[in-house]
CSV table of C-alpha atoms in Angstrom, one decimal:
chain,number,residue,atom,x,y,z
R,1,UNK,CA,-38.8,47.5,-2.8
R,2,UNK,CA,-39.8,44.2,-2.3
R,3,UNK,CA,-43.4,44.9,-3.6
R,4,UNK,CA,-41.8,47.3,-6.5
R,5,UNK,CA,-43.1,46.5,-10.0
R,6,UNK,CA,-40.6,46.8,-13.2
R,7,UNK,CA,-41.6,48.1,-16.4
R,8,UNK,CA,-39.7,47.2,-19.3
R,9,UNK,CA,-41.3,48.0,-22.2
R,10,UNK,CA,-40.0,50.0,-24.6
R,11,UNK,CA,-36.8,49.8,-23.3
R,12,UNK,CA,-33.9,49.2,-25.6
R,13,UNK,CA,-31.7,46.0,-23.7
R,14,UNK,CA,-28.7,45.0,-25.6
R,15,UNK,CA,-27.8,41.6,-24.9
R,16,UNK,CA,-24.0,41.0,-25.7
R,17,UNK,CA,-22.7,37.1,-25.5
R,18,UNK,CA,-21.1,35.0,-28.0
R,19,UNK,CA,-23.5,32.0,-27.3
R,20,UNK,CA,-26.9,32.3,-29.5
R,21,UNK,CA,-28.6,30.1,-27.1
R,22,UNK,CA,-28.0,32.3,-24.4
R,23,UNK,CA,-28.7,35.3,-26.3
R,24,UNK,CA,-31.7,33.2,-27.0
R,25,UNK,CA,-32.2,32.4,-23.2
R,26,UNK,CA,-31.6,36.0,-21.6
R,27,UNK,CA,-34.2,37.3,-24.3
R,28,UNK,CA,-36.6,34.6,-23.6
R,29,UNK,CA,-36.6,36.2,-20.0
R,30,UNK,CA,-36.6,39.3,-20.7
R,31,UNK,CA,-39.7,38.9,-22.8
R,32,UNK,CA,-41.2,37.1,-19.9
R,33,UNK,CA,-40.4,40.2,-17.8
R,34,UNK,CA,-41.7,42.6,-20.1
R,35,UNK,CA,-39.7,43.6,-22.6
R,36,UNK,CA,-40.1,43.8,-25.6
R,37,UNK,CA,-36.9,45.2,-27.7
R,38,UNK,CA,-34.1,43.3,-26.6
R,39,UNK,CA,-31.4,43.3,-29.2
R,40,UNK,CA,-28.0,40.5,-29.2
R,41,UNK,CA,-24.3,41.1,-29.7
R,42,UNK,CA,-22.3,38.6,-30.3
R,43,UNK,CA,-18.9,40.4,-30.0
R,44,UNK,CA,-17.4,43.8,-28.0
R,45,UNK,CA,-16.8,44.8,-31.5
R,46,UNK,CA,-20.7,44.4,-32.6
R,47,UNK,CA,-21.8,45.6,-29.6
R,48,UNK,CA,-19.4,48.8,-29.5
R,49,UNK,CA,-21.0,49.7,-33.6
R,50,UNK,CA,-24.4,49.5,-31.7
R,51,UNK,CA,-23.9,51.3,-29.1
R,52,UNK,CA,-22.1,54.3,-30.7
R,53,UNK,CA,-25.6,54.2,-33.5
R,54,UNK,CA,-27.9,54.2,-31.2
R,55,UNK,CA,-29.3,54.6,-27.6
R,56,UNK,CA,-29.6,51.4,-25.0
R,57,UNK,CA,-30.9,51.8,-22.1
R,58,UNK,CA,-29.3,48.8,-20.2
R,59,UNK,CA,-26.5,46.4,-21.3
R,60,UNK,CA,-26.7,43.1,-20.5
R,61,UNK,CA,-23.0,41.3,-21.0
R,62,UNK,CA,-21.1,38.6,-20.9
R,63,UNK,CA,-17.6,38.8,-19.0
R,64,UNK,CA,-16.1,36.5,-22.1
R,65,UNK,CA,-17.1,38.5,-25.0
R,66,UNK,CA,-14.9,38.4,-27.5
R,67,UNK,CA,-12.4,39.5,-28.5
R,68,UNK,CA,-11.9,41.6,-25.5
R,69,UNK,CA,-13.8,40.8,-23.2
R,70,UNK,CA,-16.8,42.5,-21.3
R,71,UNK,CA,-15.0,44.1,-19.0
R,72,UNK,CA,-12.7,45.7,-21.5
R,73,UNK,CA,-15.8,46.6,-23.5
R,74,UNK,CA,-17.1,48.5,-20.3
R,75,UNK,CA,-14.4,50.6,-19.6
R,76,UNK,CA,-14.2,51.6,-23.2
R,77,UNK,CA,-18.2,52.4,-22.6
R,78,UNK,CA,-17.2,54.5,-19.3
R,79,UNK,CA,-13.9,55.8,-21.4
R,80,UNK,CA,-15.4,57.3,-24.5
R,81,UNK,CA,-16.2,60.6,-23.4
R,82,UNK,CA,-18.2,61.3,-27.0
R,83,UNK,CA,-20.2,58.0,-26.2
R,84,UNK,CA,-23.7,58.7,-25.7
R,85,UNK,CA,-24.3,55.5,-23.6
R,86,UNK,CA,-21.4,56.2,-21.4
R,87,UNK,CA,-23.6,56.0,-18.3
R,88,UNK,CA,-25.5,53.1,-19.3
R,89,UNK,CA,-26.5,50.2,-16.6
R,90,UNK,CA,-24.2,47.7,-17.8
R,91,UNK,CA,-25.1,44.5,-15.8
R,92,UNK,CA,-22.1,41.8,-16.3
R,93,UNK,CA,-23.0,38.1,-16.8
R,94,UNK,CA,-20.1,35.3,-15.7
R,95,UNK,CA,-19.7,32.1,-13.9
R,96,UNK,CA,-16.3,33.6,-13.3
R,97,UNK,CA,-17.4,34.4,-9.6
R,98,UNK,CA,-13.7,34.8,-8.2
R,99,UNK,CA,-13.9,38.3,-6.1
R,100,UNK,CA,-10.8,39.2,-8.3
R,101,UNK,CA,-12.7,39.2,-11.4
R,102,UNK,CA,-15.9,40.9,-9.6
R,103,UNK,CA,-13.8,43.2,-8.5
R,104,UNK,CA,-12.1,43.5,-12.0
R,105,UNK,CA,-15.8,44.4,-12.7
R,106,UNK,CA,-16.6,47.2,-10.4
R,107,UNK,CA,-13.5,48.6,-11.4
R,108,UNK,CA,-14.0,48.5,-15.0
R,109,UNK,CA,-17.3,50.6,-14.2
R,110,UNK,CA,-20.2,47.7,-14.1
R,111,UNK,CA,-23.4,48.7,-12.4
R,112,UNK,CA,-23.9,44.6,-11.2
R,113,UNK,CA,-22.7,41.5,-11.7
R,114,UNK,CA,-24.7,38.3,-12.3
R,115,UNK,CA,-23.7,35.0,-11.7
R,116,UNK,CA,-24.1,32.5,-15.1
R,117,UNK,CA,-25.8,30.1,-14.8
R,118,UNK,CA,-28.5,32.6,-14.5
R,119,UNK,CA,-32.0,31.8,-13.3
R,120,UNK,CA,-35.1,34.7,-14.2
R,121,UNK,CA,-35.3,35.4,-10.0
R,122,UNK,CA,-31.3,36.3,-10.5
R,123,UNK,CA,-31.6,38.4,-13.3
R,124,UNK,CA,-34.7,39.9,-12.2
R,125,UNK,CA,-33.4,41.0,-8.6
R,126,UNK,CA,-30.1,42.4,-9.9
R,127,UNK,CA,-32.0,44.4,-13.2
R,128,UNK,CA,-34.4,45.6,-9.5
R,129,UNK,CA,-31.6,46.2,-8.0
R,130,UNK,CA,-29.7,48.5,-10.8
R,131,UNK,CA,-33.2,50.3,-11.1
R,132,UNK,CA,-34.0,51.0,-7.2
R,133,UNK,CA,-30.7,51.5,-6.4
R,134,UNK,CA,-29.2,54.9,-8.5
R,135,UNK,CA,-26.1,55.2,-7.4
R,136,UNK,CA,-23.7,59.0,-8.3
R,137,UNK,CA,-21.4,58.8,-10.6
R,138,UNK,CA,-17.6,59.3,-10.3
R,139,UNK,CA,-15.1,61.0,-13.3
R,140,UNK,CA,-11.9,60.9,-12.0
R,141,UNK,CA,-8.3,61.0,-14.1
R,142,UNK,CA,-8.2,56.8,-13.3
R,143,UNK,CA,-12.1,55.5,-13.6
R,144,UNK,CA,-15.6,56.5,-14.9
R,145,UNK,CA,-18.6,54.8,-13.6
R,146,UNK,CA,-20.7,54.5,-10.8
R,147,UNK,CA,-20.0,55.4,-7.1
R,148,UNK,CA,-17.5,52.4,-5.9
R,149,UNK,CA,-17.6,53.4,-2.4
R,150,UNK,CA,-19.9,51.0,-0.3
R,151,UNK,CA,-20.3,49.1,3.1
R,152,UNK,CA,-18.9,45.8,4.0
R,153,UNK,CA,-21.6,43.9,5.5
R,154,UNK,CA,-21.6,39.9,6.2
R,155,UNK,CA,-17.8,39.8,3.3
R,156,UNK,CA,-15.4,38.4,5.8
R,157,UNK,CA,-12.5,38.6,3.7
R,158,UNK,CA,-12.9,42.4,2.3
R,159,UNK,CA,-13.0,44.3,-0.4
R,160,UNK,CA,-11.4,47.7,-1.9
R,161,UNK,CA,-12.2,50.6,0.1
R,162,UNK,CA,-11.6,54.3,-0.6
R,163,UNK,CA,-10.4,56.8,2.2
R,164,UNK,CA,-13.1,57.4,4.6
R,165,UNK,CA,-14.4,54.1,4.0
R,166,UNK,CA,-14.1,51.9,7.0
R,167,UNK,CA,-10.6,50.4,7.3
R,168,UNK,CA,-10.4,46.8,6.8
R,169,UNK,CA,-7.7,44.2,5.6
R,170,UNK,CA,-8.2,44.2,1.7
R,171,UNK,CA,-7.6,40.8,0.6
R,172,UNK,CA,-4.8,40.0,-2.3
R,173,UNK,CA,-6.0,36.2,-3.0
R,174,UNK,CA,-8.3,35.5,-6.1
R,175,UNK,CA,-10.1,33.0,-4.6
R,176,UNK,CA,-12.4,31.5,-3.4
R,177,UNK,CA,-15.8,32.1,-5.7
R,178,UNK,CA,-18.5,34.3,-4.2
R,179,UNK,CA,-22.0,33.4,-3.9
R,180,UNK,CA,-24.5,36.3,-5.9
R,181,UNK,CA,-25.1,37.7,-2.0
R,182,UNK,CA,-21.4,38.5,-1.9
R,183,UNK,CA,-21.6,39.3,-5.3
R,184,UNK,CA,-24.3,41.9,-4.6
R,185,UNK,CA,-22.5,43.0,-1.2
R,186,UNK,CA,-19.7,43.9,-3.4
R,187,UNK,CA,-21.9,47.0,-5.4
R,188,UNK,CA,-23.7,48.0,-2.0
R,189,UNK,CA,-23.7,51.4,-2.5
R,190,UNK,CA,-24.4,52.5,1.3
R,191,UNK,CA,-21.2,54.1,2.6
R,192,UNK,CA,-19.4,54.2,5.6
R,193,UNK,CA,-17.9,56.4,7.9
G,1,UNK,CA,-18.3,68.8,-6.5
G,2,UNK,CA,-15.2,67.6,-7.1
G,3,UNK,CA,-12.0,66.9,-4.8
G,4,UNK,CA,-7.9,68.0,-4.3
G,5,UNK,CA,-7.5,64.8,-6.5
G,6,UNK,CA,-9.5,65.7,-9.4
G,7,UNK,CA,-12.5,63.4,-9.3
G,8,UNK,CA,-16.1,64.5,-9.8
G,9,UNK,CA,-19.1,63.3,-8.5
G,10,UNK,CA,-22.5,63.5,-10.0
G,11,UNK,CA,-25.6,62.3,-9.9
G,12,UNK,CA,-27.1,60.5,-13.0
G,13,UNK,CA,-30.7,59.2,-13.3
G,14,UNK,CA,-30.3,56.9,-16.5
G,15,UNK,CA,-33.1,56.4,-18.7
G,16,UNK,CA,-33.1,53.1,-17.5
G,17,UNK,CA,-34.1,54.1,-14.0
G,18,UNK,CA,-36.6,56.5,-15.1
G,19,UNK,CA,-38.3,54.1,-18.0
G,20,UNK,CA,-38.7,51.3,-15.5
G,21,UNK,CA,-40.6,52.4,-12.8
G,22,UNK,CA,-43.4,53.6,-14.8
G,23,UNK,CA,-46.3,52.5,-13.7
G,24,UNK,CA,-48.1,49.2,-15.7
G,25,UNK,CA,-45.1,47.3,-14.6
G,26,UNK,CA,-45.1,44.0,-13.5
G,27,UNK,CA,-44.5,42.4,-10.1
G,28,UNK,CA,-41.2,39.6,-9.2
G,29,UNK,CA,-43.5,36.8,-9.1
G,30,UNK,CA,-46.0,37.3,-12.2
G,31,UNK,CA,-42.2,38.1,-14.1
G,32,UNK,CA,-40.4,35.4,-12.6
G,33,UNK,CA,-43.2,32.7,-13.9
G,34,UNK,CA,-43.5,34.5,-17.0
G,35,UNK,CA,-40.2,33.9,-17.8
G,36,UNK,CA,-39.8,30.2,-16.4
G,37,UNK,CA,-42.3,29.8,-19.0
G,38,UNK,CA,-41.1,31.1,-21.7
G,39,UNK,CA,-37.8,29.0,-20.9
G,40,UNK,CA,-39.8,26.0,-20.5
G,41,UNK,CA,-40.9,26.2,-24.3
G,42,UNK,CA,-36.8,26.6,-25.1
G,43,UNK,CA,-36.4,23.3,-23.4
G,44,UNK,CA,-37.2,21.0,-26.5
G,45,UNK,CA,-35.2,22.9,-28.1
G,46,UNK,CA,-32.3,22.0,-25.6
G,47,UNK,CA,-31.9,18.4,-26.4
G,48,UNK,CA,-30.6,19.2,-30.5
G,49,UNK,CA,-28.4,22.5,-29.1
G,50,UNK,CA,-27.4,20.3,-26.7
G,51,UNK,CA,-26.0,17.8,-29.0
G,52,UNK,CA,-24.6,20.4,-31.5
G,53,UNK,CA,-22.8,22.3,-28.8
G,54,UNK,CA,-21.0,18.5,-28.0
G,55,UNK,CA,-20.8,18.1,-31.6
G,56,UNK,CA,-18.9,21.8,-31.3
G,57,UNK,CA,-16.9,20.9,-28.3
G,58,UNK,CA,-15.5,17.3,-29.9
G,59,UNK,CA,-14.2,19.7,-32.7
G,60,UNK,CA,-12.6,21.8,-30.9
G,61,UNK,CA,-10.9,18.9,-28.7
G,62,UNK,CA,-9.9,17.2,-32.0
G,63,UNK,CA,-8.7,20.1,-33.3
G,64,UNK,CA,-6.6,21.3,-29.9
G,65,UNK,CA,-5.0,18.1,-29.6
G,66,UNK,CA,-4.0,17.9,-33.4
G,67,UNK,CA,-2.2,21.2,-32.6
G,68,UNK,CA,-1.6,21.4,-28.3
G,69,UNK,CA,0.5,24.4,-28.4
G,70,UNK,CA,-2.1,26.5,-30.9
G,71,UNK,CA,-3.2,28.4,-27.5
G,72,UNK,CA,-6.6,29.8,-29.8
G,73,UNK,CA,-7.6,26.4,-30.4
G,74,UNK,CA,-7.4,25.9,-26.4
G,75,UNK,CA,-9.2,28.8,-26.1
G,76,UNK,CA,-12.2,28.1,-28.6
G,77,UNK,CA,-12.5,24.5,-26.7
G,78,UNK,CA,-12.6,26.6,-23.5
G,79,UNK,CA,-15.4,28.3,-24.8
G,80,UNK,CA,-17.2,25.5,-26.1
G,81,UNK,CA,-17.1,24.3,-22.4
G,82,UNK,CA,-18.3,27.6,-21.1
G,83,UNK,CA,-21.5,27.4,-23.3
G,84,UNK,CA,-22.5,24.3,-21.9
G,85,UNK,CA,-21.8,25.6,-18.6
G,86,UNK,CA,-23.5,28.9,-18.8
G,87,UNK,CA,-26.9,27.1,-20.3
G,88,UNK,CA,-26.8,23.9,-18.1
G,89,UNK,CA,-28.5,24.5,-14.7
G,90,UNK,CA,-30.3,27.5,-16.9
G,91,UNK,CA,-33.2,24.8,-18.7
G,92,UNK,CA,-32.8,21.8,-16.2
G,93,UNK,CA,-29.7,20.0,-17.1
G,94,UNK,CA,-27.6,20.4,-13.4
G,95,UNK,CA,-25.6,17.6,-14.4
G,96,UNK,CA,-24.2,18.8,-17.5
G,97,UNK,CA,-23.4,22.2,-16.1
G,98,UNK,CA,-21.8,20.2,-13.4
G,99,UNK,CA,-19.3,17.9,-15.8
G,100,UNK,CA,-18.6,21.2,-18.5
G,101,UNK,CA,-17.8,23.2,-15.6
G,102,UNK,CA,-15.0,20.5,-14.6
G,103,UNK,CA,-14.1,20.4,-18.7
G,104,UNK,CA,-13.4,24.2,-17.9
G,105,UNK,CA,-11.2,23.9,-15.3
G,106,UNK,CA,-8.9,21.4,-16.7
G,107,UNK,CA,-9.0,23.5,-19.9
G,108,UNK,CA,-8.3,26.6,-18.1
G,109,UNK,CA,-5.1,25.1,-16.3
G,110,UNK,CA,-4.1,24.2,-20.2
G,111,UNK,CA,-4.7,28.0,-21.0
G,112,UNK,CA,-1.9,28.6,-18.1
G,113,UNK,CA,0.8,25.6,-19.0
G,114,UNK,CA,-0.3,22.4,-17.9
G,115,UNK,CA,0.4,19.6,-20.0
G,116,UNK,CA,-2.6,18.7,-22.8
G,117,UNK,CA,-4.0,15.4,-20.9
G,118,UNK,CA,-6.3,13.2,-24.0
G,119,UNK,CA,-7.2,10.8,-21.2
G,120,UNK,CA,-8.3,13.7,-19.0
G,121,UNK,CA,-10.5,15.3,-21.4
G,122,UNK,CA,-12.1,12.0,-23.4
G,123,UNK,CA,-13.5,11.0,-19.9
G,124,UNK,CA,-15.2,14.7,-19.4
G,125,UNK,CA,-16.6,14.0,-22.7
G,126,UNK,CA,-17.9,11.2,-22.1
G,127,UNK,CA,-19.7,12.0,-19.0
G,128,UNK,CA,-21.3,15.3,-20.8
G,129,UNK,CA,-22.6,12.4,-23.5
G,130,UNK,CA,-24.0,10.6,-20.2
G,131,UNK,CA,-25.2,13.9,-18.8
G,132,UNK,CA,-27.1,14.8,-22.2
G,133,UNK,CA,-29.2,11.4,-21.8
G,134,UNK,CA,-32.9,11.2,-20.9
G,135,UNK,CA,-32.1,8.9,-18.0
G,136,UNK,CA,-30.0,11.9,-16.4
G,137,UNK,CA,-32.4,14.3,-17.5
G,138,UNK,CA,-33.1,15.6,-13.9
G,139,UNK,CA,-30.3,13.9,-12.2
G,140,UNK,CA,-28.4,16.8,-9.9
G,141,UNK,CA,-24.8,16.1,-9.0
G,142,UNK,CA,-25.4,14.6,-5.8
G,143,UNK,CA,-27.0,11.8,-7.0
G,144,UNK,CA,-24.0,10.7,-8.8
G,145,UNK,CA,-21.4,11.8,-6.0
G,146,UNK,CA,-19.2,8.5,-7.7
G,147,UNK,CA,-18.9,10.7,-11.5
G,148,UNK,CA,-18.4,13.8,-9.6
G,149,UNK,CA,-15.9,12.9,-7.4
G,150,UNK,CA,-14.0,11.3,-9.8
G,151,UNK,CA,-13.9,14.3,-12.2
G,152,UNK,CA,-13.4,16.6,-9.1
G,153,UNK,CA,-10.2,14.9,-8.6
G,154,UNK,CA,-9.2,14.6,-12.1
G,155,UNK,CA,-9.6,18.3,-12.3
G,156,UNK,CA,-8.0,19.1,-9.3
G,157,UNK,CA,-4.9,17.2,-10.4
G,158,UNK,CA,-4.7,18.9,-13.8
G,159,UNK,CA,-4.7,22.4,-11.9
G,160,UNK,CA,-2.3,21.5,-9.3
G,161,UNK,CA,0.2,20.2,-12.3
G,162,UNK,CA,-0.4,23.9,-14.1
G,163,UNK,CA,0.2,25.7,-10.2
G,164,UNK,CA,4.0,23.4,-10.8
G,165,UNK,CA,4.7,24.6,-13.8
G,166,UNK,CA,3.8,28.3,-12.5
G,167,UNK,CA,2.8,30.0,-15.4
């Protein structure tokens, strides 16, 4: 994977965050990767009108976006059963990196989470990672999105597990902040057991 | 397939997945200089954002301490603090991503009861206008381990009064 090439032309990339700047830097990468029709939301509430006009085919978006938030926006992405981007990569952006909120995150039905501030090596590995790394989907009556389930490799203080997984103390503290290799660990889609 | 509790998995190959490994792609390192350099041409930009997003920030301060118990006006300060956070480190300026991401925490612990503390949030302002200088251009935190302990503490002391109030 290492030597893997991406292709992003063409692609339609919304970029949602409040800040034009950062609208202004993600694009300015993007571009540098590639692409070239990124698009910029500055609200769940423009984003959601885009995304029930037309097709994206990766959402880049920022955990603060108001008014509700990017994780909130997400689920109502993975919710919407008449949505045609329901199973879109959604990549979150946050410099909230407390394993509750990443957590909050996979939950809500995010494909990866990036770590703010964001450097083009980041962003590049995790959009690599999203693309070499298709991962089954899961409808069930509480959460739509992509397969939860993964392996606990190097986390010390765990994660959520499903049954089946391997047992481990799940931890109820929101602290401490994870580095973007825990971050990663913590959408490994490998299972256990 | 699906199980006794209802789920259903399935496998989905997004358009994303498909579109990207086409070939004519290119590799991590020729995208990873590409885009450094298109950030690098952002940079001069930096230095007037820069100053307009402390320009925003002030407002918002002025504004939250006019009204302390306006929670939205906490909240658009927050934000404020965020941006300068978020961008920092991004085009070169550690320093200032450094002293907003201190502004953050205090203003967060306001966001969940602490007391609004003018003293406490003048001196993160004035470190970002020190931070936005040319002399600290390229100056990382640990050069100035005297500033950044000293807001460290401040903002340590601001959460640990909100954890006291326990909201």
């Amino acid at each position: 994977m290492k030597n893997a090439t991406l292709n992003l032309r063409d692609l339609v990339i919304l970029v949602a965050d409040p800040s034009p700047y950062m609208c202004m830097l993600a694009n300015s990468m993007l571009r540098g990767f590639g692409a070239n029709k990124a698009m910029d939301a500055r609200s769940s509430i423009d984003a959601i009108q885009i995304l029930t006009e037309q097709k994206i085919d990766i959402l880049l978006c920022d955990n603060l976006l108001p008014p509700h938030g990017g994780l909130k926006l997400t689920q109502a992405i993975r919710r919407n059963v008449n949505n045609p981007n329901r199973t879109v990569p959604i990549l979150i952006m946050t410099s909230d990196t407390r394993e509750s909120t990443i957590k909050s995150a996979r939950d809500a039905g995010a494909n990866m989470v990036v770590a703010k501030p964001m450097s083009p090596s980041s962003l590049y590995d995790r959009l690599s990672w999203i693309a070499f790394n298709p991962r089954n989907f899961v409808d069930a009556p509480t959460y739509f999105g992509p397969d939860r389930r993964f392996k606990i490799e190097g986390f010390p203080t765990g994660v959520g597990r499903r049954q089946g997984d391997k047992a481990i103390e799940v931890s109820d503290e929101t602290g401490p902040t994870l580095a973007q290799d825990d971050i990663d660990n913590l959408f490994n889609s490998s299972r256990v057991g | 397939m699906s199980n006794s509790n209802g789920a259903r998995e399935f496998p989905v190959e997004t358009d994303f997945q498909k579109k990207v490994r086409r070939a004519g792609g290119v590799t991590r390192n020729q995208a990873v200089g590409d885009a450094e350099a298109q950030i690098e041409t952002l940079k001069e930009e930096f230095t007037d954002w820069l100053k307009d997003g402390l320009t925003r920030l002030q407002t918002a301060i002025q504004l939250a301490e006019t009204y302390p118990d306006n929670a939205v006006l906490i909240e658009d300060a927050f934000r404020s603090s965020c941006e300068l956070r978020d961008i920092g480190t991004t085009v070169g300026y550690e320093l200032v991503t450094f002293v907003a991401n201190r502004l953050c925490e205090v203003l967060d612990a306001m966001r969940n009861g602490a007391d609004y503390d003018e003293v406490l949030i003048r001196c993160h302002l004035d470190a970002l206008q020190l931070a936005r200088q040319d002399i600290y251009k390229n100056v990382s935190p640990d050069q100035v381990p005297d500033l950044c302990d000293g807001l460290r503490r401040a903002a340590e002391h601001s959460i640990s009064m909100a954890g006291r109030i326990g909201k």
